[in-house]
Short mmCIF file of C-alpha atoms in Angstrom, two decimals:
data_model
loop_
_atom_site.label_atom_id
_atom_site.label_comp_id
_atom_site.label_asym_id
_atom_site.label_seq_id
_atom_site.Cartn_x
_atom_site.Cartn_y
_atom_site.Cartn_z
CA UNK O 1 26.78 -6.23 -15.99
CA UNK O 2 23.46 -7.34 -14.60
CA UNK O 3 23.55 -8.09 -10.89
CA UNK O 4 23.73 -11.84 -10.25
CA UNK O 5 20.81 -11.52 -7.85
CA UNK O 6 18.53 -11.15 -10.87
CA UNK O 7 20.06 -13.91 -12.98
CA UNK O 8 20.19 -16.40 -10.08
CA UNK O 9 17.00 -15.68 -8.18
CA UNK O 10 14.73 -18.52 -7.07
CA UNK O 11 11.47 -18.62 -5.21
CA UNK O 12 11.66 -20.09 -1.70
CA UNK O 13 9.06 -22.51 -0.36
CA UNK O 14 10.72 -23.56 2.92
CA UNK O 15 11.17 -21.06 5.71
CA UNK O 16 13.26 -21.15 8.90
CA UNK O 17 11.92 -20.32 12.37
CA UNK O 18 13.87 -17.03 12.41
CA UNK O 19 11.49 -14.17 13.09
CA UNK O 20 10.70 -11.51 10.48
CA UNK O 21 10.69 -8.40 12.66
CA UNK O 22 8.09 -5.78 12.01
CA UNK O 23 10.45 -2.81 11.46
CA UNK O 24 12.17 -4.69 8.63
CA UNK O 25 8.87 -5.73 7.08
CA UNK O 26 7.57 -2.18 7.27
CA UNK O 27 10.76 -0.85 5.71
CA UNK O 28 10.40 -3.26 2.79
CA UNK O 29 6.71 -2.48 2.30
CA UNK O 30 7.34 1.27 2.47
CA UNK O 31 10.29 1.24 0.06
CA UNK O 32 8.26 -0.76 -2.47
CA UNK O 33 5.76 2.12 -2.66
CA UNK O 34 8.22 3.91 -4.96
CA UNK O 35 7.31 1.33 -7.60
CA UNK O 36 5.48 2.81 -10.58
CA UNK O 37 1.70 3.14 -10.25
CA UNK O 38 -1.02 4.27 -12.67
CA UNK O 39 -1.21 8.09 -12.61
CA UNK O 40 0.26 7.90 -9.08
CA UNK O 41 -3.11 6.66 -7.79
CA UNK O 42 -1.69 3.68 -5.84
CA UNK O 43 -4.83 1.60 -6.30
CA UNK O 44 -3.65 -1.20 -4.01
CA UNK O 45 -3.58 -2.29 -0.37
CA UNK O 46 -1.67 -4.94 1.51
CA UNK O 47 -3.00 -7.07 4.34
CA UNK O 48 -0.36 -8.69 6.56
CA UNK O 49 -1.25 -12.05 8.12
CA UNK O 50 0.98 -13.09 11.01
CA UNK O 51 -1.51 -14.49 13.53
CA UNK O 52 -1.08 -18.27 13.64
CA UNK O 53 -4.73 -19.27 13.59
CA UNK O 54 -5.53 -16.86 10.80
CA UNK O 55 -2.49 -17.97 8.82
CA UNK O 56 -3.71 -21.54 9.05
CA UNK O 57 -7.12 -20.50 7.69
CA UNK O 58 -5.59 -18.47 4.90
CA UNK O 59 -3.20 -21.30 3.99
CA UNK O 60 -6.19 -23.64 3.61
CA UNK O 61 -7.67 -21.21 1.07
CA UNK O 62 -4.39 -21.59 -0.82
CA UNK O 63 -4.98 -25.37 -0.91
CA UNK O 64 -2.48 -25.90 1.95
CA UNK O 65 0.51 -25.62 -0.36
CA UNK O 66 3.76 -25.89 1.68
CA UNK O 67 4.85 -22.29 0.99
CA UNK O 68 1.55 -21.11 2.48
CA UNK O 69 1.48 -23.38 5.52
CA UNK O 70 5.14 -22.84 6.41
CA UNK O 71 5.63 -19.08 6.00
CA UNK O 72 5.61 -16.83 9.08
CA UNK O 73 4.16 -13.95 7.05
CA UNK O 74 1.54 -13.95 4.31
CA UNK O 75 1.00 -10.74 2.36
CA UNK O 76 -2.27 -10.38 0.48
CA UNK O 77 -1.99 -7.58 -2.03
CA UNK O 78 -5.29 -6.25 -3.28
CA UNK O 79 -6.52 -4.16 -6.17
CA UNK O 80 -8.16 -1.43 -4.06
CA UNK O 81 -10.76 0.85 -5.66
CA UNK O 82 -12.47 1.40 -2.32
CA UNK O 83 -9.97 3.83 -0.73
CA UNK O 84 -9.78 6.06 -3.81
CA UNK O 85 -13.56 6.06 -4.18
CA UNK O 86 -14.00 6.97 -0.50
CA UNK O 87 -11.57 9.86 -1.00
CA UNK O 88 -13.59 11.12 -3.94
CA UNK O 89 -16.81 10.79 -1.95
CA UNK O 90 -15.55 12.78 1.03
CA UNK O 91 -14.20 15.35 -1.45
CA UNK O 92 -17.53 15.85 -3.19
CA UNK O 93 -16.34 14.24 -6.43
CA UNK O 94 -18.36 11.78 -8.54
CA UNK O 95 -16.20 8.63 -8.47
CA UNK O 96 -16.81 6.31 -11.42
CA UNK O 97 -14.28 3.58 -10.71
CA UNK O 98 -16.61 0.58 -10.44
CA UNK O 99 -15.76 -0.79 -13.87
CA UNK O 100 -13.46 -3.15 -15.75
CA UNK O 101 -10.89 -0.68 -17.04
CA UNK O 102 -10.20 0.85 -13.61
CA UNK O 103 -10.11 -2.62 -12.04
CA UNK O 104 -7.42 -3.63 -14.55
CA UNK O 105 -5.36 -0.53 -13.69
CA UNK O 106 -5.69 -1.44 -10.01
CA UNK O 107 -4.78 -5.06 -10.79
CA UNK O 108 -1.62 -3.90 -12.57
CA UNK O 109 -0.77 -1.46 -9.75
CA UNK O 110 -1.14 -4.23 -7.17
CA UNK O 111 1.03 -6.71 -9.09
CA UNK O 112 3.73 -4.10 -9.81
CA UNK O 113 3.79 -3.32 -6.09
CA UNK O 114 3.88 -7.04 -5.21
CA UNK O 115 6.86 -7.64 -7.47
CA UNK O 116 8.69 -4.64 -6.00
CA UNK O 117 8.08 -6.11 -2.51
CA UNK O 118 9.49 -9.45 -3.72
CA UNK O 119 12.61 -7.84 -5.15
CA UNK O 120 13.33 -5.63 -2.15
CA UNK O 121 12.62 -8.43 0.35
CA UNK O 122 14.85 -10.87 -1.52
CA UNK O 123 17.63 -8.30 -1.70
CA UNK O 124 17.44 -8.20 2.12
CA UNK O 125 17.96 -11.97 2.20
CA UNK O 126 14.33 -12.88 2.75
CA UNK O 127 12.69 -15.65 0.75
CA UNK O 128 9.40 -15.26 -1.07
CA UNK O 129 6.93 -17.30 -3.07
CA UNK O 130 3.80 -16.08 -4.85
CA UNK O 131 0.67 -18.09 -4.16
CA UNK O 132 -0.94 -18.04 -7.59
CA UNK O 133 -4.05 -19.56 -6.05
CA UNK O 134 -5.16 -16.17 -4.75
CA UNK O 135 -7.75 -15.62 -7.48
CA UNK O 136 -9.18 -19.15 -7.11
CA UNK O 137 -10.61 -18.51 -3.66
CA UNK O 138 -10.81 -14.72 -3.82
CA UNK O 139 -14.28 -14.43 -2.22
CA UNK O 140 -13.31 -16.62 0.75
CA UNK O 141 -10.03 -14.74 1.19
CA UNK O 142 -11.91 -11.44 1.05
CA UNK O 143 -14.26 -12.66 3.77
CA UNK O 144 -11.43 -13.85 6.03
CA UNK O 145 -9.53 -10.56 5.69
CA UNK O 146 -12.71 -8.48 5.94
CA UNK O 147 -12.12 -6.76 2.61
CA UNK O 148 -14.83 -4.26 1.74
CA UNK O 149 -16.46 -4.15 -1.68
CA UNK O 150 -14.11 -3.12 -4.52
CA UNK O 151 -11.04 -4.50 -2.72
CA UNK O 152 -10.00 -7.62 -4.63
CA UNK O 153 -7.08 -9.87 -3.61
CA UNK O 154 -4.87 -10.34 -6.68
CA UNK O 155 -1.43 -11.38 -5.38
CA UNK O 156 -0.33 -13.26 -2.31
CA UNK O 157 3.26 -13.55 -1.17
CA UNK O 158 4.54 -16.08 1.36
CA UNK O 159 7.53 -14.51 3.07
CA UNK O 160 10.15 -15.52 5.62
CA UNK O 161 13.82 -16.29 6.10
CA UNK O 162 14.78 -19.13 3.76
CA UNK O 163 15.53 -22.63 5.02
CA UNK O 164 18.13 -23.78 2.49
CA UNK O 165 18.04 -22.70 -1.14
CA UNK O 166 15.04 -22.58 -3.41
CA UNK O 167 14.79 -25.16 -6.18
CA UNK O 168 16.19 -24.08 -9.56
CA UNK O 169 13.64 -23.99 -12.40
CA UNK O 170 14.01 -24.09 -16.13
CA UNK O 171 12.83 -21.20 -18.28
CA UNK O 172 12.13 -20.81 -22.00
CA UNK O 173 14.82 -19.23 -24.17
CA UNK O 174 14.35 -15.51 -24.74
CA UNK O 175 13.54 -16.00 -28.44
CA UNK O 176 10.58 -18.15 -27.46
CA UNK O 177 8.75 -15.10 -26.18
CA UNK O 178 10.47 -12.12 -27.81
CA UNK O 179 8.95 -10.61 -30.94
CA UNK O 180 10.57 -7.90 -33.04
CA UNK O 181 8.13 -5.29 -34.40
CA UNK O 182 5.36 -7.84 -35.00
CA UNK O 183 4.20 -11.00 -33.24
CA UNK O 184 5.64 -14.03 -34.99
CA UNK O 185 3.11 -16.86 -34.80
CA UNK O 186 5.25 -19.99 -34.47
CA UNK O 187 4.80 -23.03 -36.72
CA UNK O 188 4.17 -26.44 -35.13
CA UNK O 189 7.85 -27.24 -35.45
CA UNK O 190 8.82 -23.94 -33.84
CA UNK O 191 6.40 -24.51 -30.96
CA UNK O 192 8.00 -27.87 -30.26
CA UNK O 193 11.43 -26.22 -30.40
CA UNK O 194 10.38 -23.44 -27.98
CA UNK O 195 9.10 -25.87 -25.36
CA UNK O 196 11.87 -28.46 -25.80
CA UNK O 197 13.75 -26.99 -22.83
CA UNK O 198 10.74 -27.80 -20.63
CA UNK O 199 9.95 -31.22 -22.09
CA UNK O 200 13.57 -32.34 -21.75
CA UNK O 201 14.21 -30.95 -18.28
CA UNK O 202 14.96 -33.90 -15.96
CA UNK O 203 12.50 -33.18 -13.12
CA UNK O 204 9.74 -32.52 -15.69
CA UNK O 205 10.29 -35.90 -17.36
CA UNK O 206 9.95 -37.60 -13.98
CA UNK O 207 6.82 -35.56 -13.33
CA UNK O 208 5.29 -36.68 -16.64
CA UNK O 209 6.02 -40.31 -15.77
CA UNK O 210 4.51 -40.00 -12.28
CA UNK O 211 1.32 -38.64 -13.81
CA UNK O 212 1.11 -41.41 -16.41
CA UNK O 213 1.06 -38.93 -19.29
CA UNK O 214 2.91 -38.81 -22.60
CA UNK O 215 4.34 -35.32 -22.25
CA UNK O 216 4.47 -32.23 -20.04
CA UNK O 217 1.81 -30.34 -22.01
CA UNK O 218 -0.67 -33.09 -21.14
CA UNK O 219 0.18 -32.81 -17.44
CA UNK O 220 -0.50 -29.06 -17.49
CA UNK O 221 -3.65 -29.24 -19.60
CA UNK O 222 -5.22 -32.39 -18.19
CA UNK O 223 -3.93 -32.81 -14.62
CA UNK O 224 -2.95 -29.42 -13.22
CA UNK O 225 -5.26 -27.06 -15.08
CA UNK O 226 -8.07 -29.06 -16.70
CA UNK O 227 -10.67 -27.10 -18.65
CA UNK O 228 -13.58 -27.93 -16.32
CA UNK O 229 -11.70 -26.66 -13.26
CA UNK O 230 -10.59 -23.47 -15.02
CA UNK O 231 -14.14 -22.78 -16.13
CA UNK O 232 -15.55 -23.38 -12.66
CA UNK O 233 -13.06 -20.98 -11.04
CA UNK O 234 -13.64 -18.46 -13.84
CA UNK O 235 -17.37 -18.43 -13.15
CA UNK O 236 -16.73 -18.04 -9.44
CA UNK O 237 -14.37 -15.10 -9.94
CA UNK O 238 -16.70 -13.38 -12.43
CA UNK O 239 -19.56 -13.72 -9.95
CA UNK O 240 -17.34 -12.26 -7.21
CA UNK O 241 -16.37 -9.30 -9.42
CA UNK O 242 -20.04 -8.78 -10.22
CA UNK O 243 -20.90 -8.69 -6.50
CA UNK O 244 -18.17 -6.08 -6.10
CA UNK O 245 -19.73 -3.93 -8.80
CA UNK O 246 -16.76 -4.58 -11.10
CA UNK M 1 19.82 -1.29 4.55
CA UNK M 2 17.62 -1.05 1.51
CA UNK M 3 19.49 0.00 -1.60
CA UNK M 4 18.94 3.68 -2.36
CA UNK M 5 18.00 2.75 -5.93
CA UNK M 6 14.66 1.51 -4.60
CA UNK M 7 13.97 4.41 -2.25
CA UNK M 8 14.92 7.06 -4.83
CA UNK M 9 13.61 5.61 -8.07
CA UNK M 10 11.61 7.79 -10.47
CA UNK M 11 9.99 7.13 -13.79
CA UNK M 12 11.62 8.88 -16.75
CA UNK M 13 9.59 10.57 -19.49
CA UNK M 14 12.39 12.33 -21.43
CA UNK M 15 14.95 10.31 -23.30
CA UNK M 16 18.31 11.24 -24.85
CA UNK M 17 19.34 10.37 -28.41
CA UNK M 18 21.83 7.77 -27.12
CA UNK M 19 21.13 4.43 -28.72
CA UNK M 20 19.86 1.45 -26.74
CA UNK M 21 21.89 -1.34 -28.29
CA UNK M 22 20.22 -4.64 -28.93
CA UNK M 23 22.65 -6.84 -26.95
CA UNK M 24 21.95 -4.81 -23.80
CA UNK M 25 18.20 -4.88 -24.37
CA UNK M 26 18.26 -8.63 -24.94
CA UNK M 27 20.35 -9.12 -21.80
CA UNK M 28 17.80 -7.16 -19.75
CA UNK M 29 14.83 -8.99 -21.26
CA UNK M 30 16.49 -12.38 -20.75
CA UNK M 31 17.50 -11.73 -17.14
CA UNK M 32 13.97 -10.62 -16.29
CA UNK M 33 12.70 -14.08 -17.24
CA UNK M 34 13.91 -15.30 -13.83
CA UNK M 35 11.04 -13.32 -12.33
CA UNK M 36 8.39 -15.50 -10.70
CA UNK M 37 5.68 -16.87 -12.99
CA UNK M 38 2.53 -18.92 -12.32
CA UNK M 39 3.49 -22.62 -12.16
CA UNK M 40 6.49 -21.72 -14.32
CA UNK M 41 4.18 -21.38 -17.34
CA UNK M 42 5.51 -17.97 -18.47
CA UNK M 43 2.19 -16.90 -19.94
CA UNK M 44 3.57 -13.71 -21.46
CA UNK M 45 5.28 -12.33 -24.55
CA UNK M 46 7.06 -9.09 -25.34
CA UNK M 47 6.94 -7.19 -28.61
CA UNK M 48 9.76 -4.71 -29.18
CA UNK M 49 8.94 -1.61 -31.24
CA UNK M 50 11.98 0.26 -32.55
CA UNK M 51 10.99 1.11 -36.12
CA UNK M 52 10.32 4.85 -36.31
CA UNK M 53 7.11 4.77 -38.33
CA UNK M 54 5.65 2.01 -36.21
CA UNK M 55 6.69 3.76 -32.99
CA UNK M 56 4.83 6.84 -34.16
CA UNK M 57 1.69 4.76 -34.78
CA UNK M 58 1.96 3.02 -31.43
CA UNK M 59 2.57 6.32 -29.62
CA UNK M 60 -0.66 7.67 -31.13
CA UNK M 61 -2.53 4.73 -29.59
CA UNK M 62 -1.05 5.86 -26.26
CA UNK M 63 -2.64 9.30 -26.83
CA UNK M 64 0.73 10.76 -27.92
CA UNK M 65 1.95 11.14 -24.34
CA UNK M 66 5.55 12.48 -24.33
CA UNK M 67 7.05 9.28 -22.86
CA UNK M 68 5.57 7.35 -25.77
CA UNK M 69 6.50 9.76 -28.57
CA UNK M 70 10.05 10.34 -27.28
CA UNK M 71 11.28 6.87 -26.35
CA UNK M 72 13.55 4.98 -28.76
CA UNK M 73 12.12 1.64 -27.60
CA UNK M 74 8.57 0.67 -26.71
CA UNK M 75 7.99 -2.72 -25.10
CA UNK M 76 4.49 -4.14 -25.26
CA UNK M 77 4.15 -6.96 -22.77
CA UNK M 78 1.24 -9.28 -23.38
CA UNK M 79 -0.71 -11.87 -21.44
CA UNK M 80 -0.11 -14.75 -23.86
CA UNK M 81 -2.37 -17.81 -23.73
CA UNK M 82 -1.79 -18.53 -27.41
CA UNK M 83 1.73 -20.01 -27.19
CA UNK M 84 0.86 -22.35 -24.32
CA UNK M 85 -2.34 -23.45 -26.06
CA UNK M 86 -0.44 -24.13 -29.29
CA UNK M 87 2.05 -26.26 -27.33
CA UNK M 88 -0.80 -28.29 -25.85
CA UNK M 89 -2.38 -28.71 -29.28
CA UNK M 90 0.79 -29.99 -30.94
CA UNK M 91 1.25 -32.29 -27.91
CA UNK M 92 -2.20 -33.88 -28.21
CA UNK M 93 -3.45 -32.27 -24.98
CA UNK M 94 -6.87 -30.66 -24.53
CA UNK M 95 -6.01 -27.03 -23.67
CA UNK M 96 -8.74 -25.22 -21.74
CA UNK M 97 -7.13 -21.84 -21.18
CA UNK M 98 -9.67 -19.62 -22.92
CA UNK M 99 -11.23 -18.35 -19.70
CA UNK M 100 -11.10 -15.60 -17.08
CA UNK M 101 -9.05 -17.35 -14.41
CA UNK M 102 -6.22 -18.32 -16.77
CA UNK M 103 -6.29 -14.86 -18.34
CA UNK M 104 -5.79 -13.34 -14.86
CA UNK M 105 -2.82 -15.64 -14.21
CA UNK M 106 -1.36 -14.56 -17.54
CA UNK M 107 -2.09 -10.90 -16.71
CA UNK M 108 -0.21 -11.27 -13.41
CA UNK M 109 2.68 -13.12 -15.11
CA UNK M 110 2.99 -10.36 -17.71
CA UNK M 111 2.98 -7.55 -15.14
CA UNK M 112 5.48 -9.32 -12.86
CA UNK M 113 7.75 -9.74 -15.87
CA UNK M 114 7.24 -6.10 -16.88
CA UNK M 115 8.21 -4.87 -13.43
CA UNK M 116 11.31 -7.08 -13.42
CA UNK M 117 12.28 -5.56 -16.80
CA UNK M 118 11.80 -2.07 -15.32
CA UNK M 119 13.97 -2.84 -12.30
CA UNK M 120 16.79 -4.50 -14.23
CA UNK M 121 16.77 -1.81 -16.95
CA UNK M 122 16.85 1.00 -14.39
CA UNK M 123 19.70 -0.69 -12.52
CA UNK M 124 21.62 -0.51 -15.81
CA UNK M 125 21.02 3.23 -15.91
CA UNK M 126 18.17 3.12 -18.42
CA UNK M 127 15.01 5.14 -17.86
CA UNK M 128 11.52 3.68 -18.07
CA UNK M 129 7.92 4.76 -17.91
CA UNK M 130 4.82 2.57 -18.00
CA UNK M 131 2.15 3.65 -20.45
CA UNK M 132 -0.96 2.85 -18.44
CA UNK M 133 -3.03 3.57 -21.53
CA UNK M 134 -2.26 0.11 -22.93
CA UNK M 135 -5.64 -1.37 -21.99
CA UNK M 136 -7.56 1.63 -23.38
CA UNK M 137 -6.65 0.90 -26.98
CA UNK M 138 -5.83 -2.79 -26.63
CA UNK M 139 -7.63 -3.90 -29.83
CA UNK M 140 -5.88 -1.28 -31.98
CA UNK M 141 -2.50 -2.11 -30.40
CA UNK M 142 -3.14 -5.82 -31.02
CA UNK M 143 -3.87 -5.08 -34.66
CA UNK M 144 -0.75 -2.95 -35.13
CA UNK M 145 1.51 -5.58 -33.54
CA UNK M 146 -0.31 -8.47 -35.31
CA UNK M 147 -1.13 -10.21 -32.04
CA UNK M 148 -3.05 -13.45 -32.57
CA UNK M 149 -6.16 -14.31 -30.57
CA UNK M 150 -5.54 -14.86 -26.85
CA UNK M 151 -2.53 -12.52 -26.81
CA UNK M 152 -3.61 -9.40 -24.91
CA UNK M 153 -1.38 -6.34 -24.38
CA UNK M 154 -1.43 -5.53 -20.65
CA UNK M 155 1.72 -3.46 -19.98
CA UNK M 156 3.70 -1.08 -22.12
CA UNK M 157 7.10 0.31 -21.15
CA UNK M 158 8.76 3.29 -22.81
CA UNK M 159 12.51 2.79 -22.50
CA UNK M 160 15.67 4.71 -23.30
CA UNK M 161 18.62 6.53 -21.78
CA UNK M 162 17.33 9.33 -19.55
CA UNK M 163 17.60 12.98 -20.51
CA UNK M 164 17.97 14.61 -17.09
CA UNK M 165 16.26 13.23 -14.01
CA UNK M 166 12.70 12.07 -13.72
CA UNK M 167 10.26 14.21 -11.76
CA UNK M 168 9.85 13.32 -8.07
CA UNK M 169 6.34 12.25 -7.04
CA UNK M 170 4.57 12.12 -3.73
CA UNK M 171 3.30 8.85 -2.32
CA UNK M 172 0.85 7.98 0.44
CA UNK M 173 2.26 7.05 3.85
CA UNK M 174 2.61 3.31 4.39
CA UNK M 175 -0.15 3.23 7.01
CA UNK M 176 -2.58 4.52 4.42
CA UNK M 177 -2.48 1.20 2.62
CA UNK M 178 -1.15 -1.29 5.17
CA UNK M 179 -3.62 -3.43 7.10
CA UNK M 180 -2.71 -5.74 9.96
CA UNK M 181 -4.63 -9.05 10.00
CA UNK M 182 -7.87 -7.43 8.79
CA UNK M 183 -8.75 -4.59 6.44
CA UNK M 184 -9.41 -1.44 8.41
CA UNK M 185 -12.11 0.55 6.64
CA UNK M 186 -11.11 4.18 7.23
CA UNK M 187 -13.53 6.76 8.62
CA UNK M 188 -14.15 9.98 6.66
CA UNK M 189 -11.61 11.75 8.85
CA UNK M 190 -9.05 9.00 8.31
CA UNK M 191 -9.58 9.12 4.54
CA UNK M 192 -8.87 12.85 4.53
CA UNK M 193 -5.77 12.22 6.64
CA UNK M 194 -4.51 9.47 4.29
CA UNK M 195 -4.80 11.66 1.19
CA UNK M 196 -3.56 14.87 2.84
CA UNK M 197 -0.05 14.25 1.49
CA UNK M 198 -1.47 14.35 -2.05
CA UNK M 199 -3.86 17.27 -1.56
CA UNK M 200 -1.12 19.40 0.03
CA UNK M 201 1.66 18.54 -2.43
CA UNK M 202 2.66 21.77 -4.21
CA UNK M 203 2.45 20.61 -7.85
CA UNK M 204 -0.93 18.99 -7.15
CA UNK M 205 -2.35 22.23 -5.75
CA UNK M 206 -1.27 24.01 -8.89
CA UNK M 207 -2.84 21.25 -10.96
CA UNK M 208 -6.16 21.62 -9.11
CA UNK M 209 -6.13 25.36 -9.76
CA UNK M 210 -5.35 24.92 -13.46
CA UNK M 211 -8.33 22.61 -13.78
CA UNK M 212 -10.66 24.97 -11.95
CA UNK M 213 -11.57 22.34 -9.35
CA UNK M 214 -11.85 22.48 -5.58
CA UNK M 215 -9.56 19.59 -4.79
CA UNK M 216 -7.39 16.85 -6.31
CA UNK M 217 -10.03 14.13 -5.93
CA UNK M 218 -12.30 16.14 -8.23
CA UNK M 219 -9.55 16.42 -10.84
CA UNK M 220 -9.07 12.65 -10.84
CA UNK M 221 -12.76 11.76 -10.80
CA UNK M 222 -14.12 14.44 -13.10
CA UNK M 223 -11.30 15.51 -15.43
CA UNK M 224 -8.81 12.66 -15.78
CA UNK M 225 -10.98 9.60 -15.28
CA UNK M 226 -14.64 10.58 -15.59
CA UNK M 227 -17.19 7.80 -15.21
CA UNK M 228 -18.49 7.98 -18.80
CA UNK M 229 -14.99 7.57 -20.22
CA UNK M 230 -14.16 4.67 -17.87
CA UNK M 231 -17.37 2.92 -18.80
CA UNK M 232 -16.79 3.39 -22.52
CA UNK M 233 -13.27 1.93 -22.33
CA UNK M 234 -14.53 -0.87 -20.08
CA UNK M 235 -17.10 -1.91 -22.67
CA UNK M 236 -14.48 -1.78 -25.40
CA UNK M 237 -12.06 -3.96 -23.44
CA UNK M 238 -14.76 -6.47 -22.48
CA UNK M 239 -15.76 -6.74 -26.13
CA UNK M 240 -12.12 -7.26 -27.09
CA UNK M 241 -11.71 -10.02 -24.47
CA UNK M 242 -14.90 -11.62 -25.76
CA UNK M 243 -13.57 -11.62 -29.33
CA UNK M 244 -10.45 -13.32 -27.95
CA UNK M 245 -12.54 -16.05 -26.37
CA UNK M 246 -11.62 -14.77 -22.90
#
């Protein structure tokens, strides 16, 4: 039997005033280091933001979303090629990690670690919410947290004790994303069937109406993530990677 | 108290002949879908490889590492921008997701999902090991699994019932990667201190000797991940992304 924690979990966007003590936070962050990592290189770092003024600045860079403005702790988890490169340098080794493939390993390491932090924290009763906006303002976040070159913020977690329960969310059915042996490219009819659970979900229908659109796909593609915005942020992130030698 | 599962976990690279039944696998893969995902878009897919001949082919693309050749199940988890784009198309919405920033969201979604699969599977007693080689031969893996454009393999998990226990591994101390409020750029002396736990770890010292190097950093930088190799695989992956419109 799978633990009900996993089948019931929800992200939390409202936090109580109860303090998150440092020993508990450290215990969570330390335990999560047993998460898998590429060749045991641990190509990630975590920056903890607790200071009120700095939290306010960081929250702005996450577009002042409520989970960011209301959380007592923000964790910025970074793909870190700097520490490993420094180690090689002081050890007289030629470090060639300023490239795409190593960055992607570090990206994966950082996200695996982030998700382990989420799971362990939630199992302790804490609430968490990823701030998916982290890559949108990566250069500004890097500046605020004084990240050196080759340290790229890739996951941010808002963390605190939950105020009430998180909102439930609908998910696709497993068969919508599971492929046996080969990828099955769905027909138009199958695509509609896969996303029916989202289109028919009550809160989504209200959301479509509020945005004056015909369906949920249009809200995602034209309101939330329009092409022009995606392309602008893509250019910005590519430029930032370039400046980092990546 | 943090559950000892988290503080003791190890990756498993040897698997027994005990069968992984499909209902259990589906239950694990379904439960993991409650993992967080960017704006609830679930920009990922999973391809299950069980067929013996196909497993052998896929294992070769993972450089025939023992975890790949010996596992009864290989899960290839993909950043999937194809399904969401198809949904937008059939819904009359202009989908602009063929860009870097959306690919990174999908990459994060896929890795978060992968790590949730690992945790839930391991809690059921299964053993897992990531194959970090997935990005190295991404185009060949995509071809084998018939992935359409904009479906990029980013995490691969070897899965099965463990044969014996996984090997223990050393990790850095928490303070080696934890930063309070701002990134602390370590001095040379601090870098040496941070990596001491790795340099002094018995099996690593043996490994350095076997490779005829002076220290572990040299083994990583010059034997395992030399610059020329990293740059070659980086070019290949960039080219592959380009062909995918990403």
